[in-house]
Short mmCIF file of C-alpha atoms and ligand atoms in Angstrom, two decimals:
data_model
loop_
_atom_site.label_atom_id
_atom_site.label_comp_id
_atom_site.label_asym_id
_atom_site.label_seq_id
_atom_site.Cartn_x
_atom_site.Cartn_y
_atom_site.Cartn_z
CA UNK A 1 -41.41 -44.08 27.88
CA UNK A 2 -38.21 -42.53 26.47
CA UNK A 3 -35.14 -42.89 28.66
CA UNK A 4 -32.65 -40.06 28.97
CA UNK A 5 -29.16 -40.14 30.46
CA UNK A 6 -28.29 -36.78 32.01
CA UNK A 7 -24.55 -36.45 32.57
CA UNK A 8 -23.89 -33.71 35.12
CA UNK A 9 -27.57 -33.54 36.09
CA UNK A 10 -26.79 -32.54 39.69
CA UNK A 11 -25.29 -29.23 38.59
CA UNK A 12 -26.93 -25.83 38.21
CA UNK A 13 -28.33 -26.07 34.68
CA UNK A 14 -28.65 -29.87 34.71
CA UNK A 15 -30.89 -29.82 37.77
CA UNK A 16 -33.36 -27.46 36.09
CA UNK A 17 -33.40 -29.61 32.97
CA UNK A 18 -33.99 -32.75 35.06
CA UNK A 19 -37.14 -31.10 36.52
CA UNK A 20 -38.35 -30.14 33.05
CA UNK A 21 -37.72 -33.67 31.72
CA UNK A 22 -39.61 -35.19 34.64
CA UNK A 23 -42.55 -32.84 34.08
CA UNK A 24 -42.57 -33.87 30.42
CA UNK A 25 -42.79 -37.56 31.36
CA UNK A 26 -39.30 -38.84 30.52
CA UNK A 27 -37.51 -41.54 32.51
CA UNK A 28 -34.21 -40.13 33.73
CA UNK A 29 -30.89 -41.44 34.96
CA UNK A 30 -28.37 -38.89 36.20
CA UNK A 31 -24.66 -39.68 36.00
CA UNK A 32 -22.70 -37.22 38.14
CA UNK A 33 -19.45 -37.51 40.10
CA UNK A 34 -20.72 -34.76 42.44
CA UNK A 35 -17.43 -32.86 42.13
CA UNK A 36 -19.46 -29.69 41.75
CA UNK A 37 -23.04 -30.97 41.62
CA UNK A 38 -25.33 -31.52 44.61
CA UNK A 39 -27.20 -34.68 45.55
CA UNK A 40 -29.89 -32.47 47.10
CA UNK A 41 -30.64 -31.00 43.67
CA UNK A 42 -31.82 -34.38 42.35
CA UNK A 43 -35.48 -35.31 42.93
CA UNK A 44 -36.05 -38.64 44.68
CA UNK A 45 -37.79 -40.15 41.63
CA UNK A 46 -34.59 -39.86 39.59
CA UNK A 47 -31.87 -42.52 39.65
CA UNK A 48 -28.51 -40.96 40.53
CA UNK A 49 -25.39 -42.89 39.58
CA UNK A 50 -22.47 -41.33 41.40
CA UNK A 51 -19.56 -41.86 39.01
CA UNK A 52 -17.28 -40.06 36.61
CA UNK A 53 -18.12 -39.84 32.91
CA UNK A 54 -14.78 -41.53 32.20
CA UNK A 55 -15.70 -44.57 34.31
CA UNK A 56 -15.91 -47.04 31.45
CA UNK A 57 -17.60 -49.86 33.33
CA UNK A 58 -20.35 -47.66 34.76
CA UNK A 59 -20.92 -45.78 31.51
CA UNK A 60 -21.21 -48.99 29.47
CA UNK A 61 -23.89 -50.11 31.86
CA UNK A 62 -25.91 -46.87 32.16
CA UNK A 63 -25.83 -46.20 28.41
CA UNK A 64 -27.84 -49.37 27.72
CA UNK A 65 -31.32 -48.66 26.39
CA UNK A 66 -31.05 -44.86 26.58
CA UNK A 67 -32.74 -42.91 23.80
CA UNK A 68 -30.68 -39.76 24.32
CA UNK A 69 -27.90 -38.28 26.43
CA UNK A 70 -27.66 -34.72 27.67
CA UNK A 71 -24.10 -33.66 28.45
CA UNK A 72 -23.80 -30.97 31.13
CA UNK A 73 -20.66 -32.14 32.88
CA UNK A 74 -17.37 -30.29 32.68
CA UNK A 75 -15.50 -27.26 33.93
CA UNK A 76 -17.08 -23.90 33.21
CA UNK A 77 -14.97 -20.96 34.32
CA UNK A 78 -13.36 -18.77 31.71
CA UNK A 79 -10.77 -17.16 34.04
CA UNK A 80 -9.77 -20.50 35.61
CA UNK A 81 -9.36 -22.08 32.18
CA UNK A 82 -6.69 -19.52 31.30
CA UNK A 83 -4.75 -20.40 34.47
CA UNK A 84 -5.20 -24.19 34.38
CA UNK A 85 -5.87 -25.19 30.76
CA UNK A 86 -4.73 -28.81 31.30
CA UNK A 87 -7.70 -29.45 33.61
CA UNK A 88 -10.10 -28.08 30.98
CA UNK A 89 -8.68 -30.21 28.18
CA UNK A 90 -8.77 -33.33 30.36
CA UNK A 91 -12.25 -32.91 31.85
CA UNK A 92 -14.03 -31.29 28.92
CA UNK A 93 -12.37 -33.01 25.97
CA UNK A 94 -10.45 -36.18 26.87
CA UNK A 95 -13.12 -37.54 29.23
CA UNK A 96 -15.99 -36.47 26.99
CA UNK A 97 -14.51 -38.28 23.99
CA UNK A 98 -13.99 -41.42 26.09
CA UNK A 99 -17.58 -41.18 27.27
CA UNK A 100 -18.93 -40.81 23.73
CA UNK A 101 -16.97 -43.85 22.61
CA UNK A 102 -18.19 -46.06 25.45
CA UNK A 103 -21.77 -44.75 25.22
CA UNK A 104 -21.87 -45.09 21.44
CA UNK A 105 -25.19 -46.92 21.47
CA UNK A 106 -26.89 -43.60 22.36
CA UNK A 107 -27.92 -42.05 19.07
CA UNK A 108 -29.15 -38.63 20.19
CA UNK A 109 -26.87 -36.19 21.98
CA UNK A 110 -27.65 -32.75 23.42
CA UNK A 111 -24.38 -31.03 24.27
CA UNK A 112 -23.89 -28.02 26.56
CA UNK A 113 -21.80 -25.76 24.39
CA UNK A 114 -21.10 -22.11 24.93
CA UNK A 115 -21.06 -18.62 23.51
CA UNK A 116 -17.38 -18.75 24.46
CA UNK A 117 -16.83 -20.70 21.19
CA UNK A 118 -17.19 -17.42 19.25
CA UNK A 119 -14.30 -15.52 20.82
CA UNK A 120 -14.56 -11.78 20.15
CA UNK A 121 -17.46 -11.57 17.71
CA UNK A 122 -17.55 -9.10 14.84
CA UNK A 123 -21.11 -8.01 14.04
CA UNK A 124 -24.26 -10.08 14.55
CA UNK A 125 -23.82 -13.40 16.31
CA UNK A 126 -25.50 -15.93 14.09
CA UNK A 127 -24.53 -19.62 14.43
CA UNK A 128 -22.59 -19.29 11.15
CA UNK A 129 -20.26 -16.67 12.69
CA UNK A 130 -16.59 -17.64 12.73
CA UNK A 131 -15.67 -19.74 15.80
CA UNK A 132 -12.44 -18.36 17.27
CA UNK A 133 -12.40 -18.81 21.05
CA UNK A 134 -10.20 -16.49 23.11
CA UNK A 135 -9.88 -18.77 26.15
CA UNK A 136 -9.16 -22.49 26.75
CA UNK A 137 -12.71 -23.05 28.03
CA UNK A 138 -14.19 -21.95 24.69
CA UNK A 139 -11.60 -24.02 22.80
CA UNK A 140 -12.62 -27.18 24.67
CA UNK A 141 -16.32 -26.61 23.92
CA UNK A 142 -15.51 -26.04 20.26
CA UNK A 143 -13.40 -29.22 20.15
CA UNK A 144 -16.37 -31.32 21.29
CA UNK A 145 -18.73 -29.55 18.89
CA UNK A 146 -16.39 -30.47 16.04
CA UNK A 147 -16.08 -34.05 17.29
CA UNK A 148 -19.87 -34.40 17.52
CA UNK A 149 -20.25 -33.01 14.02
CA UNK A 150 -17.84 -35.67 12.75
CA UNK A 151 -19.73 -38.38 14.66
CA UNK A 152 -23.06 -37.35 13.17
CA UNK A 153 -21.60 -37.86 9.70
CA UNK A 154 -19.63 -41.04 10.37
CA UNK A 155 -22.23 -42.77 12.54
CA UNK A 156 -25.43 -41.20 11.34
CA UNK A 157 -26.46 -39.96 14.80
CA UNK A 158 -28.10 -36.69 15.89
CA UNK A 159 -26.28 -34.06 17.96
CA UNK A 160 -27.47 -30.63 19.05
CA UNK A 161 -24.93 -28.18 20.48
CA UNK A 162 -26.72 -25.57 22.57
CA UNK A 163 -24.45 -22.54 22.75
CA UNK A 164 -25.47 -21.08 26.08
CA UNK A 165 -25.02 -17.40 26.67
CA UNK A 166 -24.90 -16.46 30.38
CA UNK A 167 -27.09 -18.84 32.37
CA UNK A 168 -28.68 -17.08 35.33
CA UNK A 169 -31.71 -17.09 37.62
CA UNK A 170 -33.24 -19.59 39.97
CA UNK A 171 -36.34 -20.48 41.91
CA UNK A 172 -37.10 -20.91 45.61
CA UNK A 173 -35.81 -24.50 45.82
CA UNK A 174 -33.20 -24.67 43.02
CA UNK A 175 -30.35 -22.40 42.11
CA UNK A 176 -26.70 -21.65 41.54
CA UNK A 177 -24.31 -23.08 44.13
CA UNK A 178 -20.73 -23.10 42.86
CA UNK A 179 -17.88 -23.25 45.35
CA UNK A 180 -16.13 -20.93 44.87
CA UNK A 181 -18.66 -18.79 43.03
CA UNK A 182 -17.10 -16.87 40.15
CA UNK A 183 -20.16 -15.71 38.19
CA UNK A 184 -21.28 -12.12 38.20
CA UNK A 185 -24.97 -12.33 39.15
CA UNK A 186 -24.60 -14.61 42.22
CA UNK A 187 -21.54 -12.64 43.32
CA UNK A 188 -23.38 -9.32 43.14
CA UNK A 189 -26.48 -10.72 44.90
CA UNK A 190 -24.42 -12.28 47.68
CA UNK A 191 -22.40 -9.08 48.12
CA UNK A 192 -25.70 -7.21 48.45
CA UNK A 193 -27.21 -9.69 50.91
CA UNK A 194 -24.05 -9.90 53.03
CA UNK A 195 -23.30 -6.15 52.94
CA UNK A 196 -19.84 -6.41 51.35
CA UNK A 197 -18.34 -4.99 48.15
CA UNK A 198 -18.20 -6.74 44.77
CA UNK A 199 -15.36 -6.36 42.27
CA UNK A 200 -16.13 -5.56 38.62
CA UNK A 201 -13.36 -6.83 36.36
CA UNK A 202 -12.42 -4.06 33.94
CA UNK A 203 -13.99 -0.68 33.20
CA UNK A 204 -12.00 0.27 30.08
CA UNK A 205 -13.70 -1.93 27.46
CA UNK A 206 -15.12 -0.31 24.35
CA UNK A 207 -18.71 -0.84 25.48
CA UNK A 208 -21.59 1.43 26.51
CA UNK A 209 -20.19 2.01 30.01
CA UNK A 210 -16.70 0.49 29.81
CA UNK A 211 -17.69 -2.85 31.42
CA UNK A 212 -18.27 -6.18 29.64
CA UNK A 213 -21.66 -6.91 28.13
CA UNK A 214 -23.37 -10.30 28.36
CA UNK A 215 -26.69 -11.87 27.36
CA UNK A 216 -28.33 -13.38 30.47
CA UNK A 217 -30.58 -16.34 29.85
CA UNK A 218 -32.82 -17.78 32.55
CA UNK A 219 -32.19 -21.43 33.42
CA UNK A 220 -35.90 -22.23 32.96
CA UNK A 221 -35.65 -20.92 29.38
CA UNK A 222 -32.47 -22.94 28.88
CA UNK A 223 -34.30 -26.01 30.17
CA UNK A 224 -37.08 -25.41 27.66
CA UNK A 225 -34.48 -25.21 24.86
CA UNK A 226 -33.17 -28.64 25.91
CA UNK A 227 -36.61 -30.19 25.78
CA UNK A 228 -37.24 -28.79 22.32
CA UNK A 229 -33.83 -29.98 21.10
CA UNK A 230 -34.59 -33.42 22.49
CA UNK A 231 -37.97 -33.59 20.75
CA UNK A 232 -36.31 -32.58 17.47
CA UNK A 233 -33.68 -35.32 17.85
CA UNK A 234 -36.20 -38.01 18.79
CA UNK A 235 -38.53 -37.21 15.89
CA UNK A 236 -36.22 -36.90 12.86
CA UNK A 237 -32.74 -37.33 11.50
CA UNK A 238 -31.25 -33.87 11.97
CA UNK A 239 -27.50 -34.55 11.99
CA UNK A 240 -25.48 -31.86 13.75
CA UNK A 241 -27.29 -28.61 14.72
CA UNK A 242 -25.77 -25.77 16.75
CA UNK A 243 -28.12 -23.21 18.32
CA UNK A 244 -27.51 -19.96 20.20
CA UNK A 245 -29.52 -19.87 23.41
CA UNK A 246 -29.75 -16.26 24.54
CA UNK A 247 -32.33 -13.48 24.65
CA UNK A 248 -30.55 -11.19 22.17
CA UNK A 249 -30.29 -8.44 24.81
CA UNK A 250 -26.93 -7.15 26.03
CA UNK A 251 -26.55 -6.17 29.69
CA UNK A 252 -23.34 -4.60 31.02
CA UNK A 253 -21.71 -5.59 34.30
CA UNK A 254 -22.62 -2.18 35.75
CA UNK A 255 -26.22 -2.63 34.61
CA UNK A 256 -26.28 -5.97 36.47
CA UNK A 257 -25.05 -4.15 39.57
CA UNK A 258 -27.71 -1.42 39.24
CA UNK A 259 -30.51 -3.93 38.57
CA UNK A 260 -29.46 -5.97 41.63
CA UNK A 261 -29.50 -2.82 43.79
CA UNK A 262 -33.06 -2.19 42.58
CA UNK A 263 -34.13 -5.80 43.21
CA UNK A 264 -32.62 -5.91 46.72
CA UNK A 265 -33.52 -2.29 47.38
CA UNK A 266 -30.06 -1.41 48.73
CA UNK A 267 -26.75 0.08 47.60
CA UNK A 268 -23.96 -2.38 46.80
CA UNK A 269 -20.38 -1.15 47.02
CA UNK A 270 -18.43 -1.76 43.84
CA UNK A 271 -14.66 -1.99 43.44
CA UNK A 272 -13.38 -1.41 39.91
CA UNK A 273 -10.74 -4.11 39.38
CA UNK A 274 -8.42 -5.12 36.56
CA UNK A 275 -9.71 -6.93 33.47
CA UNK A 276 -10.05 -10.70 33.89
CA UNK A 277 -7.93 -12.66 31.38
CA UNK A 278 -9.92 -14.38 28.64
CA UNK A 279 -13.03 -12.13 28.84
CA UNK A 280 -14.54 -11.12 25.48
CA UNK A 281 -15.91 -7.54 25.76
CA UNK A 282 -19.37 -8.34 24.33
CA UNK A 283 -21.31 -11.61 23.90
CA UNK A 284 -24.90 -11.19 22.77
CA UNK A 285 -26.84 -13.86 20.86
CA UNK A 286 -28.84 -13.67 17.73
CA UNK A 287 -31.36 -16.37 18.77
CA UNK A 288 -33.43 -16.37 15.57
CA UNK A 289 -32.45 -19.88 14.47
CA UNK A 290 -33.67 -21.67 17.60
CA UNK A 291 -36.82 -19.54 17.58
CA UNK A 292 -37.51 -20.48 13.97
CA UNK A 293 -36.53 -24.15 13.98
CA UNK A 294 -37.54 -25.21 17.51
CA UNK A 295 -40.25 -22.59 18.18
CA UNK A 296 -38.35 -21.57 21.31
CA UNK A 297 -39.07 -18.23 22.93
CA UNK A 298 -37.52 -17.00 26.19
CA UNK A 299 -40.02 -16.11 28.92
CA UNK A 300 -37.53 -14.08 30.96
CA UNK A 301 -36.35 -11.09 28.93
CA UNK A 302 -35.99 -8.52 31.71
CA UNK A 303 -32.75 -8.63 33.70
CA UNK A 304 -34.52 -7.59 36.92
CA UNK A 305 -36.86 -10.59 36.70
CA UNK A 306 -33.89 -12.90 36.18
CA UNK A 307 -31.96 -11.40 39.10
CA UNK A 308 -35.02 -11.41 41.31
CA UNK A 309 -35.57 -15.16 40.73
CA UNK A 310 -31.90 -15.78 41.57
CA UNK A 311 -32.17 -13.60 44.69
CA UNK A 312 -35.07 -15.73 45.89
CA UNK A 313 -32.80 -18.79 45.88
CA UNK A 314 -29.88 -16.98 47.57
CA UNK A 315 -32.11 -15.50 50.29
CA UNK A 316 -33.56 -18.94 51.06
CA UNK A 317 -30.20 -20.71 50.81
CA UNK A 318 -27.40 -18.46 52.11
CA UNK A 319 -25.06 -21.46 52.20
CA UNK A 320 -26.36 -23.05 49.03
CA UNK A 321 -27.59 -26.63 49.29
CA UNK A 322 -26.02 -26.94 52.76
CA UNK A 323 -28.54 -24.48 54.22
N1 LIG B 1 -17.42 -10.47 36.56
C1 LIG B 1 -17.11 -9.46 37.44
N2 LIG B 1 -17.06 -9.76 38.76
C2 LIG B 1 -17.30 -11.00 39.25
C3 LIG B 1 -17.63 -12.03 38.34
C4 LIG B 1 -17.67 -11.72 37.00
O1 LIG B 1 -16.88 -8.32 37.04
O2 LIG B 1 -17.24 -11.20 40.48
C5 LIG B 1 -17.53 -10.13 35.13
C6 LIG B 1 -16.64 -10.96 34.23
O3 LIG B 1 -15.33 -10.45 34.17
C7 LIG B 1 -17.41 -10.81 32.91
C8 LIG B 1 -18.88 -10.81 33.35
O4 LIG B 1 -18.85 -10.41 34.71
O5 LIG B 1 -17.10 -9.58 32.33
C9 LIG B 1 -19.56 -12.15 33.25
O6 LIG B 1 -18.71 -13.10 33.90
P1 LIG B 1 -19.22 -14.52 34.42
O7 LIG B 1 -18.07 -15.17 35.10
O8 LIG B 1 -20.49 -14.36 35.17
O9 LIG B 1 -19.59 -15.27 33.07
P2 LIG B 1 -18.71 -15.48 31.73
O10 LIG B 1 -19.28 -14.56 30.70
O11 LIG B 1 -17.27 -15.39 31.99
O12 LIG B 1 -18.99 -16.98 31.38
C10 LIG B 1 -20.28 -17.54 31.50
C11 LIG B 1 -20.14 -19.01 31.85
C12 LIG B 1 -19.54 -19.75 30.69
C13 LIG B 1 -20.32 -19.43 29.42
C14 LIG B 1 -20.36 -17.95 29.18
C15 LIG B 1 -21.15 -17.63 27.93
O13 LIG B 1 -19.30 -19.20 32.99
O14 LIG B 1 -19.60 -21.12 31.00
O15 LIG B 1 -20.97 -17.33 30.29
O16 LIG B 1 -21.17 -16.26 27.67
F1 LIG B 1 -19.70 -20.00 28.39
#
């Protein structure tokens, strides 16, 4: 049985991938410092090691005998990264490089990268598009992509960088629980459920309705992309491969609001706020490469289905995992 180390497996995306790995018959160890992850999100069959990825002693030990590592840990908020870049460079780059050095016996790496590596894209977003991040968060993801690419050449290992577009959605027992929550879909759903207004950051972008446009990808589809990337790594020498993981459909912030009103069947008051620093106006994937090379296909392509699966989680868990 192949053994996988999942770093940050108690977080939102990690916890969905852990379920998918279990269902596929892998043996899993989760390494998570629980700074933003939740113990409750880890199934009892999975070994949870509560430690930081920069804890050399622990990492040396848990890396032994692992066939692959999936790297979900790190800070994820674009706006926060502009205000506190030092935290992003330390957590996402310094600690990750230390981890990769100590865990160097693991020869297959699946890294959670981001569409934020592209910056403000010009034209179609293929993986070969220029990488010019416009916020520290995207810079830190790009730094690790580059480092992994160098490692694959120098050490002959495999590394897949999955460039996530906007992860969203949930299921009755698993979902998004960030404190504080900064992402659009959970913020709009919670505003709707709690009967309070939501702020949309910026309405003067050059987009279809003046608000930012994103490509929302369901966490179950993201999980499936991880499994396929893992299979590819375990079956051949592939070196470094970056893949966009998105649906290819752009949805504006106002369209998210409207779709959530339809899903919840109620009006949600919206305050038009200032632009948020570091936000690219439009981020929409061209996902053809992952479809072609890993035979991946998203199951959730309708924004209302994605929001409705997230709403199920928020209705059942008004206080997140504490409920
Ligand atoms: N937004 C609002 N109001 C809110 C929250 C967000 O208007 O309360 C807006 C943002 O300004 C942006 C859009 O909604 O225009 C999406 O913002 P999110 O914070 O939900 O997501 P981001 O696009 O900033 O970033 C997310 C993840 C990153 C990932 C990126 C990839 O947080 O980790 O998607 O596109 F890299």
